[in-house]
Coordinates of C-alpha atoms and ligand atoms in Angstrom, one line a residue:
M40 CA 0.0 0.0 0.0
D41 CA 2.7 2.5 0.9
D42 CA 6.3 2.9 2.1
F43 CA 5.5 4.4 5.6
A44 CA 6.2 1.8 8.2
Y45 CA 7.3 1.4 11.8
K46 CA 10.7 -0.2 12.1
D47 CA 12.2 -0.7 15.5
G48 CA 9.2 1.2 16.8
R49 CA 9.9 4.4 14.9
L50 CA 8.1 5.6 11.8
H51 CA 10.1 5.6 8.6
C52 CA 9.4 6.7 5.1
E53 CA 11.3 4.2 2.9
Q54 CA 14.6 4.0 4.8
V55 CA 14.4 7.5 6.3
L56 CA 13.5 8.1 9.9
V57 CA 10.8 10.7 9.8
D58 CA 12.3 12.4 12.9
A59 CA 15.3 13.2 10.8
I60 CA 13.1 15.0 8.3
A61 CA 11.5 17.0 11.1
E62 CA 14.9 18.0 12.4
K63 CA 16.0 19.3 9.0
A64 CA 12.8 20.6 7.5
G65 CA 10.8 21.5 10.6
T66 CA 7.1 20.9 11.1
P67 CA 4.5 20.9 9.8
V68 CA 5.9 19.1 6.7
Y69 CA 4.4 17.0 4.0
I70 CA 6.6 13.9 3.2
Y71 CA 6.2 11.9 0.0
S72 CA 7.7 8.5 -0.9
A73 CA 9.1 8.3 -4.4
R74 CA 8.9 4.6 -4.3
T75 CA 5.2 4.6 -3.4
L76 CA 4.4 7.1 -6.2
R77 CA 6.2 5.0 -8.8
S78 CA 4.6 1.8 -7.6
H79 CA 1.1 3.3 -7.6
L80 CA 1.5 4.6 -11.1
R81 CA 2.8 1.3 -12.4
R82 CA 0.0 -0.6 -10.7
L83 CA -2.5 1.5 -12.6
N84 CA -0.7 1.1 -15.9
E85 CA -0.6 -2.6 -15.4
A86 CA -4.3 -2.9 -14.4
F87 CA -5.4 -1.0 -17.5
A88 CA -2.7 -2.3 -19.8
A89 CA -5.1 -3.8 -22.2
L90 CA -6.4 -0.3 -23.1
K91 CA -2.9 1.3 -23.2
P92 CA -4.3 4.4 -21.5
L93 CA -2.5 7.7 -21.1
V94 CA -2.5 8.1 -17.4
C95 CA -2.8 11.8 -16.8
F96 CA -2.0 12.5 -13.1
S97 CA -4.5 15.0 -11.6
V98 CA -2.3 17.9 -10.7
K99 CA -4.9 19.3 -8.3
S100 CA -4.2 16.4 -6.0
C101 CA -0.6 17.2 -5.5
A102 CA 1.1 19.9 -7.6
N103 CA 4.7 19.9 -6.4
L104 CA 7.0 20.1 -9.4
S105 CA 9.3 17.3 -8.1
V106 CA 6.3 15.0 -7.8
L107 CA 5.1 15.9 -11.2
K108 CA 8.6 15.4 -12.7
L109 CA 8.9 12.0 -11.1
L110 CA 5.6 10.8 -12.5
A111 CA 6.4 12.4 -15.9
E112 CA 9.6 10.4 -16.0
E113 CA 7.5 7.3 -15.5
G114 CA 5.5 8.2 -18.5
A115 CA 2.5 10.0 -17.0
G116 CA 0.7 12.8 -18.7
M117 CA -1.1 15.4 -16.6
D118 CA -4.7 16.4 -16.0
V119 CA -4.9 20.1 -15.5
V120 CA -7.8 22.4 -14.6
S121 CA -6.2 25.8 -14.8
G122 CA -3.6 27.8 -16.6
G123 CA -1.5 27.6 -13.4
E124 CA -1.6 23.8 -13.4
L125 CA -0.8 23.7 -17.1
A126 CA 2.2 26.0 -16.4
R127 CA 3.3 23.6 -13.7
A128 CA 3.0 20.5 -15.9
L129 CA 5.1 22.2 -18.6
R130 CA 7.7 23.4 -16.1
A131 CA 7.9 19.8 -14.8
G132 CA 8.8 18.7 -18.4
V133 CA 5.5 17.2 -19.5
P134 CA 4.7 17.9 -23.1
A135 CA 1.4 19.7 -23.6
S136 CA 0.4 17.0 -25.9
K137 CA 0.3 14.7 -22.9
C138 CA -2.0 17.1 -20.9
V139 CA -5.8 17.1 -20.7
F140 CA -7.5 20.3 -19.6
A141 CA -10.9 20.1 -17.8
G142 CA -12.9 22.5 -15.7
V143 CA -16.1 24.4 -16.0
G144 CA -14.7 27.9 -16.0
K145 CA -11.7 28.2 -18.3
T146 CA -10.9 31.9 -19.0
D147 CA -10.1 33.2 -22.5
A148 CA -6.5 33.6 -21.5
E149 CA -6.4 29.9 -20.3
L150 CA -8.0 28.7 -23.5
E151 CA -5.5 30.6 -25.5
Q152 CA -2.6 29.4 -23.4
A153 CA -3.7 25.8 -23.8
L154 CA -4.2 26.2 -27.6
R155 CA -0.8 27.8 -28.1
A156 CA 0.9 25.1 -26.0
G157 CA -0.7 22.4 -28.1
I158 CA -2.9 20.7 -25.4
G159 CA -3.6 17.0 -26.0
L160 CA -7.3 17.1 -25.2
L161 CA -9.5 20.0 -24.2
N162 CA -12.4 18.8 -22.1
V163 CA -15.4 21.1 -22.7
E164 CA -18.1 21.4 -20.2
S165 CA -20.8 23.6 -21.7
E166 CA -22.2 25.0 -25.0
A167 CA -21.1 28.5 -24.0
E168 CA -17.6 27.3 -23.4
F169 CA -17.4 25.5 -26.7
E170 CA -18.6 28.6 -28.6
N171 CA -15.9 30.7 -26.9
L172 CA -13.2 28.1 -27.6
S173 CA -14.3 27.8 -31.2
V174 CA -13.9 31.6 -31.7
I175 CA -10.5 31.7 -30.0
A176 CA -9.2 28.6 -31.9
K177 CA -10.3 30.1 -35.2
R178 CA -8.8 33.5 -34.4
L179 CA -5.5 31.9 -33.5
G180 CA -5.7 29.4 -36.4
I181 CA -4.9 26.5 -34.1
R182 CA -6.7 23.2 -34.2
C183 CA -7.2 21.1 -31.1
D184 CA -8.9 17.9 -30.1
C185 CA -11.8 18.3 -27.7
A186 CA -13.8 15.9 -25.6
L187 CA -17.3 16.7 -24.3
R188 CA -17.6 16.2 -20.6
I189 CA -20.8 14.3 -20.2
N190 CA -22.8 14.1 -17.0
P191 CA -24.1 10.5 -16.9
D192 CA -26.4 11.2 -14.0
V193 CA -24.8 8.4 -11.9
D194 CA -24.5 8.6 -8.1
P195 CA -20.9 8.0 -7.1
K196 CA -22.0 7.6 -3.5
T197 CA -19.4 10.0 -2.1
H198 CA -19.4 13.3 -0.2
R199 CA -21.8 15.7 -1.8
Y200 CA -19.0 18.3 -2.2
T201 CA -17.0 16.0 -4.5
S202 CA -19.9 14.2 -6.2
T203 CA -19.8 15.4 -9.8
G204 CA -21.7 12.8 -11.9
K205 CA -25.3 13.7 -10.9
K206 CA -27.4 15.9 -13.1
E207 CA -27.9 18.6 -10.5
T208 CA -24.2 19.4 -10.4
K209 CA -22.5 22.1 -12.5
F210 CA -20.3 19.6 -14.4
G211 CA -20.6 18.5 -18.0
V212 CA -23.6 18.2 -20.2
D213 CA -26.4 15.7 -19.7
L214 CA -26.8 12.8 -22.2
E215 CA -29.8 14.4 -24.0
R216 CA -28.0 17.6 -24.5
A217 CA -24.8 15.8 -25.5
R218 CA -26.5 14.5 -28.7
A219 CA -27.6 18.0 -29.6
F220 CA -24.2 19.3 -28.7
F221 CA -22.5 17.1 -31.4
D222 CA -25.2 18.0 -34.0
R223 CA -24.5 21.7 -33.4
Y224 CA -20.7 21.8 -32.8
G225 CA -19.4 18.4 -33.9
R226 CA -18.1 19.6 -37.3
D227 CA -16.2 22.6 -36.1
E228 CA -13.0 23.0 -38.1
F229 CA -10.7 24.2 -35.3
A230 CA -12.2 22.9 -32.1
R231 CA -12.4 19.2 -33.2
L232 CA -14.9 17.5 -31.1
R233 CA -13.9 13.9 -31.1
G234 CA -14.0 12.6 -27.6
L235 CA -16.1 12.0 -24.5
H236 CA -15.0 12.8 -20.9
L237 CA -16.4 11.5 -17.7
H238 CA -15.5 12.3 -14.1
I239 CA -18.2 11.3 -11.7
G240 CA -16.7 12.0 -8.3
S241 CA -13.9 11.5 -5.9
P242 CA -13.3 9.3 -4.0
I243 CA -15.4 6.4 -5.3
Y244 CA -15.2 3.2 -3.3
T245 CA -17.6 1.1 -5.3
I246 CA -17.2 -0.1 -8.8
E247 CA -20.9 0.0 -10.0
P248 CA -20.9 3.8 -10.6
Y249 CA -18.0 3.4 -13.1
I250 CA -19.8 0.5 -14.8
E251 CA -23.0 2.4 -15.1
S252 CA -21.3 5.6 -16.5
V253 CA -19.1 3.7 -18.9
K254 CA -22.1 1.9 -20.3
K255 CA -23.9 5.2 -20.8
A256 CA -20.8 6.7 -22.4
L257 CA -20.5 3.8 -24.8
A258 CA -24.1 3.9 -25.8
L259 CA -23.7 7.6 -26.6
K260 CA -20.6 6.9 -28.5
D261 CA -22.3 4.3 -30.6
E262 CA -25.2 6.6 -31.3
L263 CA -22.9 9.4 -32.3
E264 CA -21.0 7.2 -34.6
R265 CA -24.2 6.0 -36.2
A266 CA -24.9 9.7 -36.8
G267 CA -21.6 10.0 -38.6
F268 CA -19.3 11.5 -35.9
T269 CA -15.9 10.1 -35.1
I270 CA -15.3 9.4 -31.4
D271 CA -11.7 8.3 -31.0
A272 CA -11.0 9.5 -27.4
L273 CA -12.5 8.5 -24.1
D274 CA -11.3 10.0 -20.9
L275 CA -12.6 8.2 -17.8
G276 CA -11.5 10.8 -15.3
G277 CA -10.3 9.9 -11.9
G278 CA -11.9 9.1 -8.5
F279 CA -10.3 5.7 -7.6
G280 CA -10.0 5.5 -3.8
A281 CA -7.0 5.8 -1.5
D282 CA -6.6 3.7 1.6
Y283 CA -7.7 6.0 4.4
T284 CA -8.7 3.0 6.6
T285 CA -7.1 -0.2 5.6
G286 CA -9.3 -2.7 3.9
Q287 CA -12.0 -0.4 2.6
T288 CA -10.6 0.5 -0.8
P289 CA -10.8 -1.8 -3.8
P290 CA -7.4 -2.1 -5.4
V291 CA -7.3 -0.4 -8.8
A292 CA -7.1 -3.9 -10.4
E293 CA -10.7 -4.5 -9.2
Y294 CA -12.0 -1.3 -10.9
A295 CA -10.0 -2.3 -14.0
K296 CA -11.4 -5.8 -14.1
A297 CA -14.9 -4.4 -14.3
I298 CA -14.2 -1.6 -16.7
V299 CA -11.6 -2.9 -19.1
P300 CA -13.6 -5.7 -20.8
M301 CA -16.3 -3.2 -21.8
L302 CA -13.8 -1.0 -23.5
V303 CA -11.4 -3.5 -25.2
P304 CA -13.5 -3.9 -28.4
H305 CA -13.7 -0.1 -28.7
H306 CA -10.0 0.3 -28.1
A307 CA -9.3 -2.4 -30.7
R308 CA -11.2 -0.1 -33.2
G309 CA -9.0 2.8 -32.4
L310 CA -10.4 4.4 -29.3
R311 CA -7.7 6.2 -27.3
M312 CA -8.1 6.0 -23.6
F313 CA -7.2 8.5 -20.9
L314 CA -7.4 8.3 -17.1
E315 CA -7.1 11.2 -14.7
P316 CA -6.2 9.6 -11.3
G317 CA -4.9 11.8 -8.5
R318 CA -5.7 10.4 -5.1
T319 CA -5.1 6.7 -5.8
I320 CA -1.5 7.6 -6.9
V321 CA -0.5 10.2 -4.3
G322 CA -2.9 9.8 -1.4
N323 CA -1.1 7.0 0.4
A324 CA 2.3 8.2 -0.9
G325 CA 2.3 11.2 1.5
I326 CA 1.9 11.9 5.1
L327 CA 1.7 15.2 7.1
L328 CA 4.1 15.3 10.0
T329 CA 3.1 17.7 12.8
R330 CA 4.4 18.4 16.3
V331 CA 2.3 18.5 19.4
L332 CA 2.8 22.0 20.8
Y333 CA 0.7 21.6 23.9
M334 CA -1.5 19.0 25.6
K335 CA -4.6 20.4 27.3
T336 CA -7.8 19.1 29.0
S337 CA -11.1 20.9 29.1
G338 CA -13.9 19.1 31.0
D339 CA -13.6 15.5 30.0
K340 CA -11.9 16.3 26.7
R341 CA -8.2 15.8 25.9
F342 CA -6.7 18.0 23.2
A343 CA -3.5 17.7 21.4
I344 CA -2.8 21.1 20.0
C345 CA -0.5 20.8 17.0
D346 CA 1.4 23.1 14.7
A347 CA -0.7 21.8 11.7
G348 CA -4.4 22.5 11.5
M349 CA -7.1 23.3 9.0
Q350 CA -4.7 25.7 7.3
T351 CA -2.3 22.8 6.6
L352 CA -4.8 19.9 5.9
L353 CA -8.3 21.1 5.3
R354 CA -9.9 17.7 4.6
P355 CA -11.0 16.8 8.1
S356 CA -12.6 20.1 8.8
H357 CA -14.1 20.6 5.3
Y358 CA -15.3 17.1 4.5
E359 CA -15.1 15.6 8.0
A360 CA -12.6 13.3 6.3
F361 CA -10.9 10.6 8.3
H362 CA -7.1 10.4 8.4
F363 CA -5.3 7.9 10.5
I364 CA -3.1 9.7 13.0
W365 CA -0.4 8.1 15.2
P366 CA 2.7 9.1 17.0
A367 CA 5.9 8.8 14.9
A368 CA 7.7 7.2 17.9
P369 CA 5.1 5.6 20.1
A370 CA 6.0 3.8 23.4
A371 CA 6.6 0.1 22.8
E372 CA 3.1 -1.1 23.7
F373 CA 1.6 1.3 21.2
I374 CA 3.5 0.3 18.0
P375 CA 0.6 -0.3 15.6
E376 CA 0.5 -3.6 13.7
S377 CA -1.8 -2.1 11.1
R378 CA -4.2 0.8 10.8
T379 CA -7.2 -1.4 11.7
K380 CA -5.8 -3.1 14.8
I381 CA -5.4 0.0 16.9
A382 CA -8.9 0.5 18.1
T383 CA -8.6 -2.5 20.5
M384 CA -5.3 -1.6 22.0
P385 CA -5.4 -1.2 25.8
G386 CA -4.4 2.2 27.1
L387 CA -5.9 4.4 24.4
S388 CA -8.2 7.3 25.3
P389 CA -10.1 9.8 23.2
C390 CA -8.3 12.9 22.0
D391 CA -9.2 15.8 19.8
V392 CA -6.2 16.5 17.5
V393 CA -6.5 20.2 16.7
G394 CA -4.5 23.0 15.2
P395 CA -3.6 26.6 16.3
I396 CA -6.3 28.3 14.2
C397 CA -8.8 30.5 15.9
E398 CA -11.9 28.4 15.0
S399 CA -13.6 25.4 16.6
G400 CA -13.7 23.9 13.1
D401 CA -9.9 23.6 13.2
F402 CA -9.3 20.0 13.8
L403 CA -7.5 17.0 12.3
A404 CA -9.4 14.4 14.3
I405 CA -12.2 14.4 16.9
D406 CA -12.5 11.9 19.8
R407 CA -9.7 9.8 18.3
A408 CA -8.5 6.8 20.4
L409 CA -4.8 7.7 20.9
P410 CA -2.0 6.7 23.3
P411 CA -0.8 9.2 25.9
L412 CA 0.8 12.2 24.2
A413 CA 3.1 14.9 25.3
R414 CA 4.4 18.3 24.2
G415 CA 7.1 17.8 21.5
D416 CA 5.7 14.5 20.2
L417 CA 5.6 14.1 16.4
L418 CA 2.3 12.9 15.0
A419 CA 2.0 11.4 11.5
V420 CA -1.3 12.1 9.6
F421 CA -1.5 9.4 7.0
T422 CA -2.9 9.3 3.5
A423 CA -2.3 13.1 3.3
G424 CA -0.5 13.1 0.0
A425 CA -3.6 14.0 -2.0
Y426 CA -5.5 17.3 -1.5
G427 CA -3.2 18.1 1.4
M428 CA -0.7 20.6 0.4
T429 CA -2.7 21.7 -2.6
M430 CA -5.6 22.8 -0.4
A431 CA -3.4 24.3 2.3
S432 CA -3.9 28.0 3.0
R433 CA -2.1 30.9 4.7
Y434 CA -5.0 31.4 7.1
N435 CA -4.0 33.2 10.3
S436 CA -0.9 34.3 8.3
S437 CA 0.5 30.8 8.5
P438 CA 3.4 30.3 6.1
L439 CA 2.8 27.3 3.9
P440 CA 4.6 24.2 5.1
A441 CA 7.6 22.5 3.6
E442 CA 7.4 19.4 1.3
V443 CA 10.0 16.6 1.3
L444 CA 10.5 13.8 -1.2
V445 CA 12.1 10.6 0.0
H446 CA 14.1 8.3 -2.3
G447 CA 15.4 5.2 -0.5
D448 CA 17.7 6.4 2.2
R449 CA 17.9 10.0 1.1
F450 CA 15.4 12.9 1.3
E451 CA 15.3 16.3 -0.3
V452 CA 13.3 19.4 0.6
V453 CA 11.3 19.9 -2.6
R454 CA 9.5 23.0 -1.4
R455 CA 11.0 25.1 1.3
R456 CA 8.8 26.3 4.2
E457 CA 7.6 29.8 3.5
S458 CA 9.1 32.8 5.3
Y459 CA 7.3 35.8 6.6
D460 CA 8.7 37.7 3.6
D461 CA 7.0 35.1 1.4
L462 CA 3.8 35.8 3.2
M463 CA 3.9 39.5 2.4
A464 CA 5.8 39.5 -0.9
H465 CA 2.8 40.4 -3.0
E466 CA 1.5 43.3 -1.0
L467 CA 2.5 46.8 -1.6
P468 CA 3.4 48.9 1.4
L469 CA 1.2 51.9 2.1
G470 CA 2.6 55.0 0.3
G471 CA 4.3 52.9 -2.5
G472 CA 7.9 51.8 -2.7
A473 CA 9.4 48.4 -2.3
A474 CA 8.0 46.0 0.3
P475 CA 10.0 46.2 3.5
R476 CA 12.2 43.2 4.0
D477 CA 12.5 43.2 7.8
G478 CA 15.2 40.7 8.5
A479 CA 13.8 40.0 11.9
A480 CA 10.5 39.0 10.3
S481 CA 11.9 37.1 7.4
T482 CA 12.1 33.7 8.9
P483 CA 9.4 32.3 11.1
G484 CA 11.1 31.6 14.5
A485 CA 11.4 28.2 15.9
G486 CA 8.1 27.2 17.4
A487 CA 6.2 30.0 15.6
R488 CA 3.0 28.9 13.9
G489 CA 4.1 27.4 10.6
G490 CA 7.7 28.1 11.5
A491 CA 10.3 25.4 11.8
S492 CA 8.9 24.3 15.1
T493 CA 11.5 21.8 16.0
S494 CA 11.9 23.5 19.4
P495 CA 9.6 21.9 21.9
S496 CA 11.6 19.1 23.3
R497 CA 9.9 15.7 23.8
R498 CA 8.2 15.7 27.2
Ligands
LLP150 N1 -10.4 14.7 -13.1 C1 -11.3 15.6 -12.8 C2 -12.0 16.3 -13.9 C3 -11.5 16.0 -11.5 O1 -12.3 17.0 -11.2 C4 -10.8 15.3 -10.4 C5 -10.9 15.7 -9.0 C6 -9.9 14.3 -10.8 C7 -9.7 14.0 -12.2 C8 -9.0 13.5 -9.8 O2 -9.8 12.8 -8.9 P1 -9.1 11.8 -8.0 O3 -8.5 10.6 -8.8 O4 -8.0 12.5 -7.3 O5 -10.1 11.3 -7.1 N2 -10.6 18.0 -2.5 C9 -11.3 16.8 -2.5 C10 -11.3 16.1 -3.8 C11 -11.8 16.9 -4.9 C12 -11.6 16.2 -6.3 C13 -11.9 17.2 -7.4 N3 -11.7 16.6 -8.7 C14 -10.8 15.9 -1.3 O6 -9.9 16.3 -0.6 O7 -11.3 14.8 -1.1

C-alpha cells in the first residue's frame, strides 16, 4: 500500500526516519515517498494495460513540481484544470500533448494558453464554453482535439461536495444535450470534437458507478458514430480511492477488471483511452508530520494542540474526512501492527487533534483513540499526499509548510517552508515603494506557527 512503516518502533518513510526529516525541515511538513508514487502509477498502468491508456496525473491532488517530474519520468501525462496547473505541468517537463485540460470555468486567457501550448485534449463542459473556444481557436488558427464532458447522472456515493456525476451538479452536459451538442458543434474545423470525458466524483469506493457511467458513455458513442461522428478518445476521469482506513478501498485492479472488458473492443477499433487519477497515486504516498505544541484538557476532553491544522490539511474540517493519525515514535506497547488493529489496543483514550487556528472547526481528528501524548511528540497524519498541500492556505498568516521527497535512504526538501517575507511578498506597502524586508521578520522563528517548530523538546 505504501512505504511508511514502523521499524524498531519508529516511523520511517522508505529507509528514512521521519524524525530526521522533522529535524532538518521542521514541522508541519508533507513527506512523499518516491517509491510509493512510482509503484502506484505502475499498478494503474498494469491494471489498465489492455487499453494502453495515457494516465494523466491529476495535478490538483498534488502539484509539487518534483512529484510531477517524477511521475512524468515514469511516462505519466497530466490532468490540469487551470492555466497555473498547465504551467506547472510544462515546467515539470511534461509535453502539452500529454496534458488534458478540464474545468467548468476556463478563462479566455487559459484557453489561448492551452491552444498555443498544443494541449492534448481539451475537455469542454458547456455550450457557451465551446462557442468561446471555437472563436478563439479560429482566431489563432490553431486546431485542437476536444472531448465533451458528459454528465451521466450516476450517483458515485461519495461526499456531496465531491460528487460530480449527478445531473444537478455544475459539471458536464447531460446525455440528452450531448447529442444536440454534437449536432450543433461536432463539425467545427478548429475545435475538433472527437471525444467524451467522464469524471463522476472522488473518491469512489464502489465499482458500480463506473460500470454504469461507462455503459452510458459507450451507448452515446455508438449513437454518435451512427450519426456520422468520429469518437476516438474516451477520458474516464479519476476518482479511484486511496486507503484512508485499511481494507475499505478496492485495489485499482478491481476497478479495471470491471471496466476494461467493456472497452477492449472499442480500443481495438482505435479508441484512445485517458485516465485522470490523483488520489489513488499520491494519497497514500504522502503523510503530514506535525508536532504537538501543547496538551490540554477541558472538562472530559483531551486535546493535542499541534502546529498543523485546517490551514495545513483542510480535509477533516471541510469534508469531515478521516485520516489515520499516530505518534511517529510511540511507546513500545503502542506500536501499531496495522491501521485497523489499533482500536482494540489497551491504554488508548479519546483525544481531539487540533491546530492553532482560531476556529472550533480547526481539527485533524475528533475523539480519536490515541496513546498518551506529550508536548514535542511528532504525529503522523497518514494518507495526506492527495489534496493536502494543494488545499493548504495561509489562514491566520501561517506560512505554507515544507514538502519533502524521500528516495530510499535520502530525502530532499522539494518545497521550502515559506518565510514571513514570502507571506507578504505580493503586498504593496502603504505609500508605495518596495515592500520592506524586515530581517527580523523574514524567517518564522522556531516554534512560531508554521515556522520550523523543532523547538519543543519531547516531554
Ligand atoms: N479529473 C477531474 C475532472 C477532477 O475534477 C478530479 C478531481 C480528478 C480527475 C481527480 O480525482 P481523484 O482521482 O484524485 O479522485 N478536495 C477533495 C477532492 C476533490 C476532487 C476534485 N476533482 C478531497 O480532498 O477529497
